[in-house]
Each structure stands twice: as C-alpha cells, then as structure tokens.
Amino acid sequence: MFALAHAVVARWWEHALHWEQETIWPRRLHQVAGGNAGDDLEQWRIVGRDAVVFPEVVAVADALLDPAMAQLAWADSGAGQPRALPADGMFCRRLGERVDRPWLGPLAATDYGGPLTSWRGSIIRICRGTGGPPGYDNDPWWLRQENQPSTMAGQLRVLGKEKKAPGSGTMWRSTVPAEQRAQITSLVDGAQEQLIQLRGAQTGSSADVAQHLLRILSHSAALLEKALQHTVVAAVNAGVPPRDVAQWAKLSPGPLADALKAYQGAGDE
C-alpha cells in the first residue's frame, strides 16, 4: 500500500516542475538543500525527492485505504451504468483536497496509465465483479513494474552519463524530454485501461451495449490520437526526417505540419 502511494506521488513529482500552482514542494526542496537548490536543481530534485514528498505519500496512502474514497472511484465510473472516467470526478477532486492541493484533481484524473489509474481500475473491476486483463489480477495494491519510481541511485547514474555526453542526440531518452515521454506513455496506457473496461461488455440491450462500446472506444481513440501527435512531434524534434515520420504515421505533409504547428502553439501558451 505504501509503495503504491509512493509511486503515485513520485509520478506527480516528475510533472510538478511544470505545475505553476505547485508552491509547497519547491519551498521544501530549498529547505532540504540548505536554503537554495537552484545551483544544482536537477541533482537536488533526485536526492531530495523522497524527503520532500513524504507528507503527501502518507496522505495518499491514508486516502487509498479509506472505503469512502473507493466508493467515489466507483461512482465516477458510472457504477451500474459504466462510463469513461471523467476529468472532474469526485475521487481525484477529493484526493487533491486531502493533499492540500484543490487544483490537482483534473491533473491527477487525466494522468492516464499511471499507478493511480491502475488502482482505480482494480477497484472498479472488483465492484463490477469482473476480472482484470490477461496476466493481471485485481489486487489494487499490485504495482506494475513500469509504474515503479526510479531509485535515487539509478537517476544519479543517468544524470552522470548525460553530463559526460551532453547532446548526443542518438538515443530517444537523451533527446526526448522526460515529461514528453511520460505523456506519451500515459496516453497509451490510458487508452489500454479504457479498453479493458470493454471486456464482457456485449451483453444487454442493443442501445445500452452500443452506447457503452461507442463511448469507451471514442474516448480511447481520442487518447491514441493525442499519443500519435505527441510522438510525431517528439520524433521530429529528435532529428528523425519528417518524411519518415509522415510515412510511419500514415500522415500526408499537410496533417504533419498541422500537428507540429498545434503542438508549438500549445507550447507558446
């Protein structure tokens, strides 16, 4: 349980550098660094992470153990009338309040594919009495390997290698920012998690089954479309020839240019 809570908060920590509303963790990090982490922020974010986020890990663990919170996750899923998990659901809204961040709810809700989404998926499947995807069970405390946070030692080794060979541009992880890689993974995992909800869904009236299938499929398709766009941009920025990117993504030059322009416009905002 504590390992899952730590994974949830560590994932938030990776995104928090770009959250303008986040003011608690930067203040704590500077205190851990003796008053100023700015001289070597990357290293201090690695070394100080677990100490800085510990109060939130405890709060999240307490929330995930609360049966009332599990009921909110179940209600957000539509309970007896299944639906895609909303971005403004009560579970994530209440979770944000419990860690003293009322603004966090929508950000946590749309972080598809992370440990929090997996926990909610398990809770929902348990309430519905359905099994998990092949190779998985419905243990809500089981933490997928890909969702386990990087250790301090591992992150420091990677940081050291990057400093010795800056700007190599030959490896995906060295040229695509961690936030962008995490976003692509989150979108793909989110689509997968949504599609899992369709197991055994073709039972009932034609209207109910069609509505459930189409809503989930439409939502999953939208997530994959976003993942495609982010991957296209990441590949081009990493130096992959646009002609190859367009061919692999089955995009003509026009849509490829539109995808790049849309991403740049979002970045300017």
Coordinates of C-alpha atoms in Angstrom, one line a residue:
M1 CA 0.0 0.0 0.0
F2 CA 2.7 2.5 0.9
A3 CA 4.7 1.5 -2.2
L4 CA 1.7 2.3 -4.3
A5 CA 1.2 5.6 -2.6
H6 CA 4.8 6.5 -3.1
A7 CA 4.6 5.6 -6.8
V8 CA 1.6 7.9 -7.2
V9 CA 3.3 10.8 -5.5
A10 CA 6.6 10.2 -7.2
R11 CA 4.8 10.4 -10.6
W12 CA 3.3 13.8 -9.5
W13 CA 6.8 14.9 -8.6
E14 CA 8.0 14.3 -12.1
H15 CA 5.3 16.6 -13.5
A16 CA 5.4 19.1 -10.7
L17 CA 8.3 21.1 -12.1
H18 CA 5.8 22.4 -14.8
W19 CA 2.9 23.0 -12.4
E20 CA 2.6 26.7 -11.8
Q21 CA 0.2 26.1 -8.9
E22 CA 2.7 24.0 -7.0
T23 CA 4.4 26.1 -4.3
I24 CA 4.8 23.6 -1.4
W25 CA 7.4 21.3 -2.9
P26 CA 9.8 24.0 -4.2
R27 CA 9.8 25.6 -0.8
R28 CA 10.6 22.3 1.0
L29 CA 13.2 21.4 -1.6
H30 CA 15.1 24.6 -1.0
Q31 CA 15.0 23.9 2.8
V32 CA 16.3 20.4 2.2
A33 CA 19.1 21.9 0.1
G34 CA 20.1 24.2 2.9
G35 CA 18.3 27.3 1.6
N36 CA 19.0 27.2 -2.2
A37 CA 18.6 24.3 -4.6
G38 CA 18.9 26.5 -7.7
D39 CA 22.7 25.9 -8.2
D40 CA 22.1 22.2 -9.0
L41 CA 18.4 21.8 -9.2
E42 CA 18.4 18.5 -11.2
Q43 CA 20.6 16.8 -8.6
W44 CA 18.7 18.1 -5.7
R45 CA 15.4 17.0 -7.2
I46 CA 16.8 13.5 -7.3
V47 CA 18.4 13.5 -3.9
G48 CA 15.6 15.3 -2.1
R49 CA 12.5 13.8 -3.6
D50 CA 11.6 11.2 -1.0
A51 CA 12.1 13.6 1.9
V52 CA 10.2 16.4 0.3
V53 CA 7.2 14.3 -0.8
F54 CA 6.9 12.1 2.3
P55 CA 3.9 14.0 3.9
E56 CA 1.9 13.6 0.6
V57 CA 2.8 9.9 0.4
V58 CA 1.3 9.4 3.9
A59 CA -1.8 11.4 2.9
V60 CA -2.3 9.4 -0.3
A61 CA -1.8 6.1 1.5
D62 CA -4.5 7.2 4.0
A63 CA -6.8 8.2 1.2
L64 CA -6.4 4.9 -0.7
L65 CA -7.2 3.0 2.5
D66 CA -10.4 4.9 3.0
P67 CA -13.5 2.9 1.9
A68 CA -15.3 6.2 1.2
M69 CA -12.7 7.1 -1.4
A70 CA -13.1 3.7 -3.1
Q71 CA -16.8 4.5 -3.3
L72 CA -16.1 7.8 -5.0
A73 CA -14.0 6.0 -7.6
W74 CA -16.8 3.5 -8.2
A75 CA -19.3 6.4 -8.6
D76 CA -17.1 8.2 -11.0
S77 CA -17.0 5.1 -13.3
G78 CA -20.8 5.3 -13.6
A79 CA -21.4 2.4 -11.1
G80 CA -24.2 0.4 -12.7
Q81 CA -24.0 2.4 -15.9
P82 CA -20.3 2.3 -16.9
R83 CA -18.7 5.3 -18.5
A84 CA -15.3 6.7 -19.1
L85 CA -13.6 8.2 -16.0
P86 CA -14.3 12.0 -16.1
A87 CA -11.6 14.6 -15.7
D88 CA -13.6 16.3 -13.0
G89 CA -14.5 13.2 -11.0
M90 CA -15.1 13.4 -7.3
F91 CA -12.4 10.9 -6.4
C92 CA -9.5 12.9 -7.8
R93 CA -11.1 16.2 -6.6
R94 CA -11.2 14.8 -3.1
L95 CA -7.7 13.4 -3.3
G96 CA -6.4 16.8 -4.3
E97 CA -8.1 18.3 -1.3
R98 CA -6.5 15.7 1.0
V99 CA -3.0 16.7 -0.1
D100 CA -3.9 20.4 0.3
R101 CA -4.0 21.0 -3.5
P102 CA -7.6 21.6 -4.6
W103 CA -6.3 22.3 -8.1
L104 CA -4.7 18.9 -8.5
G105 CA -7.9 16.9 -9.2
P106 CA -8.1 17.3 -13.0
L107 CA -4.3 16.8 -13.4
A108 CA -4.4 13.5 -11.5
A109 CA -7.6 12.4 -13.3
T110 CA -6.1 12.8 -16.8
D111 CA -2.7 11.2 -15.9
Y112 CA -3.8 8.0 -17.7
G113 CA -1.8 4.9 -17.3
G114 CA -0.2 5.7 -14.0
P115 CA -0.4 3.8 -10.7
L116 CA -3.4 5.8 -9.6
T117 CA -5.4 4.9 -12.7
S118 CA -4.4 1.2 -12.2
W119 CA -5.7 1.4 -8.6
R120 CA -9.0 2.9 -9.7
G121 CA -9.3 0.3 -12.5
S122 CA -8.9 -2.5 -10.0
I123 CA -11.4 -1.0 -7.5
I124 CA -13.9 -0.6 -10.3
R125 CA -13.5 -4.1 -11.6
I126 CA -13.8 -5.5 -8.1
C127 CA -17.1 -3.6 -7.6
R128 CA -18.3 -4.9 -11.0
G129 CA -17.2 -8.4 -10.3
T130 CA -15.1 -8.6 -13.5
G131 CA -11.6 -9.9 -14.0
G132 CA -8.5 -8.0 -14.9
P133 CA -6.7 -8.1 -18.3
P134 CA -4.7 -11.2 -19.2
G135 CA -1.6 -11.5 -17.0
Y136 CA -3.0 -9.2 -14.3
D137 CA -5.2 -9.7 -11.3
N138 CA -7.5 -7.3 -9.4
D139 CA -5.2 -6.7 -6.5
P140 CA -5.4 -2.8 -6.1
W141 CA -2.1 -2.7 -4.3
W142 CA -0.2 -4.5 -7.0
L143 CA 2.3 -2.1 -8.7
R144 CA 3.2 -2.7 -12.3
Q145 CA 7.0 -2.6 -12.9
E146 CA 6.7 0.2 -15.4
N147 CA 5.0 2.3 -12.7
Q148 CA 7.6 1.8 -10.1
P149 CA 9.5 5.1 -9.5
S150 CA 13.2 5.3 -10.3
T151 CA 15.6 4.9 -7.4
M152 CA 17.9 7.8 -6.4
A153 CA 20.9 5.7 -7.4
G154 CA 19.5 5.0 -10.8
Q155 CA 18.6 8.6 -11.5
L156 CA 22.0 9.8 -10.4
R157 CA 23.7 7.3 -12.7
V158 CA 21.6 8.5 -15.7
L159 CA 22.3 12.1 -14.8
G160 CA 26.1 11.4 -14.6
K161 CA 26.1 9.8 -18.1
E162 CA 24.1 12.7 -19.6
K163 CA 26.6 15.2 -18.2
K164 CA 29.6 13.2 -19.6
A165 CA 28.0 13.0 -23.1
P166 CA 25.7 16.0 -23.5
G167 CA 23.5 16.4 -26.6
S168 CA 24.4 13.0 -28.1
G169 CA 21.1 13.0 -29.9
T170 CA 21.4 9.4 -30.8
M171 CA 19.1 7.8 -28.2
W172 CA 15.4 8.5 -27.7
R173 CA 15.7 9.0 -24.0
S174 CA 18.5 11.5 -24.4
T175 CA 16.7 13.7 -27.0
V176 CA 13.0 13.5 -25.9
P177 CA 12.3 15.3 -22.6
A178 CA 11.2 13.0 -19.7
E179 CA 7.9 14.9 -19.4
Q180 CA 7.1 14.3 -23.1
R181 CA 8.0 10.6 -22.8
A182 CA 5.8 10.3 -19.8
Q183 CA 2.9 12.0 -21.6
I184 CA 3.1 9.6 -24.5
T185 CA 3.2 6.6 -22.1
S186 CA 0.4 8.0 -20.1
L187 CA -1.9 8.4 -23.1
V188 CA -1.2 4.9 -24.5
D189 CA -1.7 3.3 -21.1
G190 CA -4.9 5.3 -20.6
A191 CA -6.3 4.0 -23.8
Q192 CA -5.4 0.5 -22.8
E193 CA -7.0 1.0 -19.4
Q194 CA -10.2 2.2 -21.0
L195 CA -10.4 -0.7 -23.5
I196 CA -10.0 -3.1 -20.6
Q197 CA -13.4 -1.9 -19.4
L198 CA -15.0 -3.4 -22.5
R199 CA -14.3 -7.0 -21.5
G200 CA -17.6 -8.7 -21.5
A201 CA -19.4 -5.5 -22.4
Q202 CA -21.5 -7.0 -25.2
T203 CA -24.3 -8.2 -23.0
G204 CA -27.6 -6.3 -22.6
S205 CA -29.9 -4.3 -24.7
S206 CA -28.7 -3.1 -28.1
A207 CA -28.9 0.6 -27.1
D208 CA -27.0 0.1 -23.8
V209 CA -24.3 -2.0 -25.3
A210 CA -23.8 0.3 -28.3
Q211 CA -23.7 3.3 -26.1
H212 CA -21.1 1.8 -23.7
L213 CA -19.0 0.5 -26.6
L214 CA -19.0 3.7 -28.6
R215 CA -18.3 6.0 -25.6
I216 CA -15.3 3.9 -24.5
L217 CA -14.0 3.4 -28.0
S218 CA -14.4 7.1 -28.8
H219 CA -12.5 8.1 -25.7
S220 CA -9.7 5.5 -26.3
A221 CA -9.4 6.7 -29.9
A222 CA -9.0 10.3 -28.8
L223 CA -6.2 9.3 -26.4
L224 CA -4.4 7.3 -29.1
E225 CA -4.7 10.3 -31.5
K226 CA -3.1 12.5 -28.9
A227 CA -0.4 10.0 -28.4
L228 CA 0.2 9.9 -32.1
Q229 CA 0.6 13.7 -32.3
H230 CA 3.0 13.8 -29.4
T231 CA 5.1 11.0 -30.8
V232 CA 5.2 12.7 -34.2
V233 CA 6.5 15.9 -32.6
A234 CA 9.0 14.1 -30.4
A235 CA 10.4 12.2 -33.3
V236 CA 10.8 15.3 -35.5
N237 CA 12.4 17.2 -32.6
A238 CA 14.7 14.2 -32.0
G239 CA 16.1 14.6 -35.6
V240 CA 14.1 11.9 -37.4
P241 CA 13.4 13.1 -41.0
P242 CA 9.8 14.4 -41.3
R243 CA 9.3 12.3 -44.5
D244 CA 10.0 9.1 -42.5
V245 CA 7.7 10.3 -39.6
A246 CA 4.9 11.1 -42.0
Q247 CA 5.2 7.7 -43.7
W248 CA 5.3 5.7 -40.4
A249 CA 2.3 7.7 -39.0
K250 CA 0.5 7.5 -42.3
L251 CA 0.2 11.3 -42.5
S252 CA 0.4 13.5 -45.5
P253 CA 2.6 16.6 -45.3
G254 CA -0.4 18.8 -44.6
P255 CA -1.6 16.9 -41.5
L256 CA 2.0 16.5 -40.3
A257 CA 2.6 20.3 -40.5
D258 CA -0.7 20.9 -38.7
A259 CA 0.3 18.5 -35.9
L260 CA 3.6 20.3 -35.4
K261 CA 2.0 23.7 -35.5
A262 CA -0.7 22.7 -33.0
Y263 CA 2.0 21.4 -30.6
Q264 CA 4.1 24.6 -31.0
G265 CA 1.0 26.7 -30.4
A266 CA 0.2 24.8 -27.2
G267 CA 3.7 25.3 -26.0
D268 CA 3.6 29.0 -26.6
E269 CA 0.6 29.3 -24.3

